[in-house]
Short mmCIF file of C-alpha atoms in Angstrom, two decimals:
data_model
loop_
_atom_site.label_atom_id
_atom_site.label_comp_id
_atom_site.label_asym_id
_atom_site.label_seq_id
_atom_site.Cartn_x
_atom_site.Cartn_y
_atom_site.Cartn_z
CA MET A 235 45.75 128.13 133.17
CA ASP A 236 45.96 125.47 130.53
CA THR A 237 49.23 123.53 131.06
CA THR A 238 48.43 120.75 128.52
CA ILE A 239 51.30 120.12 126.27
CA ASN A 240 50.43 118.59 122.83
CA PHE A 241 52.57 116.68 120.40
CA ASN A 242 53.52 119.73 118.40
CA ASP A 243 54.91 121.45 121.55
CA VAL A 244 56.98 118.48 122.34
CA ILE A 245 58.41 118.56 118.70
CA LYS A 246 59.09 122.23 118.89
CA ASN A 247 60.82 122.13 122.22
CA SER A 248 63.01 119.05 121.55
CA PHE A 249 63.75 119.26 117.93
CA LEU A 250 62.82 122.47 116.09
CA ASN A 251 64.78 124.55 118.48
CA GLU A 252 68.00 122.75 117.51
CA PHE A 253 68.39 124.46 114.21
CA THR A 254 71.46 126.32 115.40
CA PHE A 255 74.82 124.77 114.50
CA GLY A 256 77.07 123.57 117.10
CA ASN A 257 80.73 124.71 117.09
CA LEU A 258 83.78 122.75 116.12
CA SER A 259 86.92 124.38 117.03
CA ILE A 260 89.90 124.31 114.52
CA ILE A 261 91.79 122.00 116.86
CA ASP A 262 89.03 119.51 116.80
CA VAL A 263 88.95 119.72 113.00
CA MET A 264 92.65 119.33 112.68
CA LEU A 265 92.80 116.37 115.10
CA GLY A 266 89.98 114.62 113.34
CA LEU A 267 91.45 114.99 109.90
CA LEU A 268 94.93 114.18 111.10
CA THR A 269 93.70 110.99 112.89
CA ALA A 270 91.75 109.97 109.70
CA PHE A 271 94.83 110.54 107.58
CA ILE A 272 96.95 108.40 109.80
CA ALA A 273 94.42 105.59 109.92
CA GLY A 274 93.86 105.87 106.18
CA GLY A 275 97.53 105.79 105.54
CA PHE A 276 97.79 102.60 107.67
CA ILE A 277 94.96 101.03 105.73
CA TYR A 278 96.71 101.97 102.51
CA PHE A 279 99.86 100.30 103.78
CA ILE A 280 98.17 97.03 104.91
CA TYR A 281 96.19 96.65 101.74
CA LYS A 282 99.34 97.05 99.62
CA MET A 283 101.33 94.64 101.81
CA THR A 284 98.68 91.90 102.08
CA TYR A 285 97.08 92.01 98.63
CA ARG A 286 97.15 88.52 97.18
CA GLY A 287 94.83 89.03 94.17
CA VAL A 288 95.77 88.86 90.46
CA LEU A 289 95.54 92.55 89.72
CA TYR A 290 96.58 95.23 92.36
CA SER A 291 94.77 98.49 91.82
CA PRO A 292 96.69 101.56 93.11
CA SER A 293 93.65 103.83 92.48
CA PHE A 294 91.37 101.62 94.72
CA ASN A 295 93.98 101.68 97.38
CA ALA A 296 94.20 105.43 97.24
CA THR A 297 90.46 105.69 97.38
CA LEU A 298 90.58 103.94 100.82
CA LEU A 299 92.78 106.71 102.28
CA VAL A 300 90.60 109.48 100.72
CA MET A 301 87.39 107.66 101.84
CA THR A 302 88.55 107.68 105.35
CA MET A 303 89.15 111.43 105.46
CA ILE A 304 85.88 112.17 103.58
CA THR A 305 83.86 110.09 106.02
CA CYS A 306 85.51 111.97 108.86
CA LEU A 307 84.39 115.24 107.32
CA VAL A 308 80.80 114.04 106.88
CA ILE A 309 80.61 112.90 110.51
CA MET A 310 81.96 116.20 111.85
CA THR A 311 79.49 117.96 109.65
CA ILE A 312 76.28 116.14 110.72
CA SER A 313 77.42 116.10 114.35
CA THR A 314 76.82 119.89 114.61
CA ASN A 315 73.13 119.76 113.67
CA VAL A 316 70.39 117.08 113.81
CA VAL A 317 68.37 118.57 110.97
CA LEU A 318 71.38 118.75 108.76
CA SER A 319 72.23 115.09 109.54
CA LEU A 320 68.81 113.98 108.45
CA GLY A 321 69.01 115.94 105.19
CA MET A 322 72.40 114.45 104.49
CA VAL A 323 71.21 110.95 105.08
CA GLY A 324 68.45 111.50 102.59
CA ALA A 325 70.92 112.98 100.08
CA LEU A 326 73.35 110.04 100.42
CA SER A 327 70.57 107.56 100.16
CA ILE A 328 70.16 108.40 96.42
CA VAL A 329 73.75 107.72 95.61
CA ARG A 330 74.38 104.50 93.74
CA PHE A 331 77.80 102.94 93.51
CA ARG A 332 78.22 100.83 90.31
CA THR A 333 81.81 99.82 90.64
CA ALA A 334 82.11 96.03 90.88
CA ILE A 335 84.20 94.62 93.63
CA LYS A 336 86.26 91.83 92.21
CA ASP A 337 87.85 90.52 95.41
CA PRO A 338 85.31 89.96 98.41
CA PHE A 339 88.13 90.98 100.77
CA ASP A 340 88.21 94.39 99.33
CA VAL A 341 84.76 94.99 100.99
CA VAL A 342 86.55 94.50 104.40
CA PHE A 343 88.97 97.40 103.62
CA MET A 344 86.08 99.59 102.44
CA PHE A 345 84.13 99.03 105.69
CA TRP A 346 87.41 99.56 107.66
CA ALA A 347 88.02 102.81 105.97
CA ILE A 348 84.40 103.99 106.61
CA ALA A 349 84.57 102.84 110.30
CA ALA A 350 87.90 104.70 110.80
CA GLY A 351 86.36 107.87 109.38
CA ILE A 352 83.32 107.71 111.49
CA SER A 353 85.30 107.18 114.69
CA SER A 354 87.88 109.87 113.98
CA GLY A 355 85.05 112.35 112.96
CA ALA A 356 83.25 111.57 116.23
CA GLY A 357 86.36 112.48 118.16
CA LEU A 358 87.23 109.01 119.20
CA TYR A 359 90.97 109.21 118.27
CA PHE A 360 92.30 106.53 120.44
CA LEU A 361 89.65 104.08 119.26
CA THR A 362 90.45 104.95 115.69
CA LEU A 363 94.13 104.28 116.04
CA PHE A 364 93.98 101.31 118.35
CA GLY A 365 91.32 99.70 116.28
CA ALA A 366 93.37 100.18 113.12
CA VAL A 367 96.33 98.54 114.70
CA VAL A 368 94.23 95.54 115.93
CA VAL A 369 92.44 95.08 112.58
CA GLY A 370 95.62 95.53 110.61
CA ALA A 371 97.34 92.85 112.72
CA VAL A 372 94.55 90.47 112.21
CA ILE A 373 94.55 91.04 108.39
CA PHE A 374 98.34 90.76 108.18
CA MET A 375 98.26 87.41 110.07
CA LEU A 376 95.56 85.99 107.79
CA SER A 377 97.47 87.06 104.81
CA ARG A 378 100.60 85.14 105.90
CA LYS A 379 98.67 81.87 105.94
CA LYS A 380 100.29 79.55 103.39
CA HIS A 381 97.95 77.93 100.80
CA THR A 382 98.75 74.41 99.99
CA ASP A 383 97.75 74.79 96.28
CA THR A 384 96.98 77.38 93.61
CA LEU A 385 94.25 77.57 91.18
CA TYR A 386 94.96 77.84 87.46
CA LEU A 387 92.92 77.84 84.23
CA LEU A 388 94.25 75.58 81.52
CA VAL A 389 93.16 76.49 77.95
CA ILE A 390 93.80 73.98 75.20
CA HIS A 391 93.05 74.37 71.48
CA TYR A 392 93.25 71.18 69.53
CA TYR A 393 91.69 69.26 66.75
CA GLU A 394 89.07 66.62 67.40
CA ASP A 395 91.38 63.80 66.32
CA GLY A 396 93.52 64.38 69.35
CA ASN A 397 90.65 64.14 71.84
CA ASP A 398 91.73 60.81 73.26
CA GLU A 399 95.44 61.81 73.79
CA VAL A 400 94.38 65.20 75.39
CA ARG A 401 92.03 63.35 77.82
CA ARG A 402 94.65 60.78 78.75
CA GLU A 403 97.02 63.58 79.76
CA LEU A 404 94.37 65.39 81.71
CA GLN A 405 93.55 62.34 83.79
CA GLN A 406 96.95 62.60 85.32
CA LEU A 407 96.04 66.00 86.73
CA ASP A 408 93.66 67.27 89.45
CA TYR A 409 91.29 69.10 87.18
CA THR A 410 87.71 70.19 86.78
CA LEU A 411 86.28 70.78 83.27
CA LYS A 412 84.95 74.39 83.02
CA SER A 413 83.98 74.68 79.47
CA LYS A 414 84.30 72.91 76.02
CA ILE A 415 83.71 74.68 72.77
CA VAL A 416 83.69 73.00 69.37
CA ARG A 417 84.18 75.14 66.25
CA LYS A 418 83.93 72.81 63.34
CA ASP A 419 86.89 70.40 63.92
CA VAL A 420 88.65 72.72 66.45
CA VAL A 421 88.02 72.25 70.13
CA GLU A 422 88.69 74.81 72.96
CA LEU A 423 88.80 73.18 76.34
CA THR A 424 88.98 75.01 79.58
CA ALA A 425 89.94 73.19 82.74
CA GLU A 426 90.50 74.33 86.37
CA LEU A 427 93.67 72.91 87.86
CA ARG A 428 95.07 72.73 91.45
CA LEU A 429 98.84 72.71 91.55
CA LYS A 430 100.75 72.30 94.85
CA ILE A 431 104.01 73.33 93.06
CA ASP A 432 104.90 75.22 89.97
CA ASN A 433 105.48 72.07 87.85
CA THR A 434 104.22 72.80 84.39
CA ALA A 435 105.96 69.86 82.66
CA PHE A 436 102.44 68.61 81.60
CA MET A 437 102.16 71.68 79.27
CA ASN A 438 105.09 70.37 77.18
CA ARG A 439 103.48 66.93 76.96
CA LEU A 440 100.29 68.46 75.87
CA ASN A 441 101.89 70.68 73.26
CA ASP A 442 103.82 67.64 71.96
CA ILE A 443 100.68 66.11 70.86
CA GLU A 444 100.48 66.55 67.08
CA GLU A 445 96.77 67.54 67.05
CA VAL A 446 97.18 70.29 69.75
CA ARG A 447 97.45 73.89 68.39
CA ASP A 448 98.41 75.74 71.62
CA VAL A 449 98.22 75.38 75.46
CA SER A 450 97.76 78.28 77.89
CA LEU A 451 97.96 78.39 81.65
CA VAL A 452 96.80 81.39 83.63
CA GLN A 453 96.36 81.98 87.42
CA TYR A 454 92.81 81.93 88.64
CA ASN A 455 91.32 83.30 91.75
CA GLY A 456 87.69 82.06 91.29
CA ASP A 457 86.32 85.36 89.73
CA TYR A 458 88.48 86.20 86.86
CA ALA A 459 91.76 85.39 85.33
CA VAL A 460 94.54 87.42 83.72
#
C-alpha cells in the first residue's frame, strides 16, 4: 500500500479542512465588546485630559473609542476561521487612509486603540484593562511635564522705511526668521519666538513704530498655527 503523503495532502489535511467556522458564545462577544468599550472610553478620557495641541478635535477622540470596538469585532471575526482571516487581511490591505495626522502624538493614541481592540477581541480582558491603565498613567505623567518656554509666530506688516527700527526691536527677542515677503514697499515678516512668560509688551513697542501697519502673535506647535 502506498503511504506516501505529498504536499497537496498536507495542505488538505492541515488547512483546507478548516473551512468550518468556530463558535463564539454570546458571553464571549459581550465580554469582548464591553472590555473594548471600557478601554476605548478610558483612551477617550486620557486623550481629552492630556491634549496639549492647538486645536482639540472631538471627532478624532470619538474615533478612538469606536476604533477600539471595531478592531475587537474584526479580531473576533477572523479568530473563528483561518481562511476568512486571510481574506480579510487582503481586503484591508487595499484600504488607504488619507487623513493627515497633525500631532505626532495622535499616532500613539491610534495604535493604543488598535492594540486594545486586538487584545480584547482575542479574549485577553485583563491584559486589555491593565495595559490601558499602565499606558494611560505614562501618558498622563508625560503630559504633566512643564515646558520652560512656548513657541509663537510673530507676523509683522510694515513699510520698508521702518526696517531698521523693526530689526532693532527684534534683536531684543529670542527669535528665528521664518519668512520675509516684500510686496512693493510693504514687508511681511514672520519670526518664530520662544517666550518663557506671557510678556507681550514688545508688541506694543513694535506697534508704536510709525511705519508698522499691524503686529500679530499666534501660538505655534511646529506644524501649524491658529
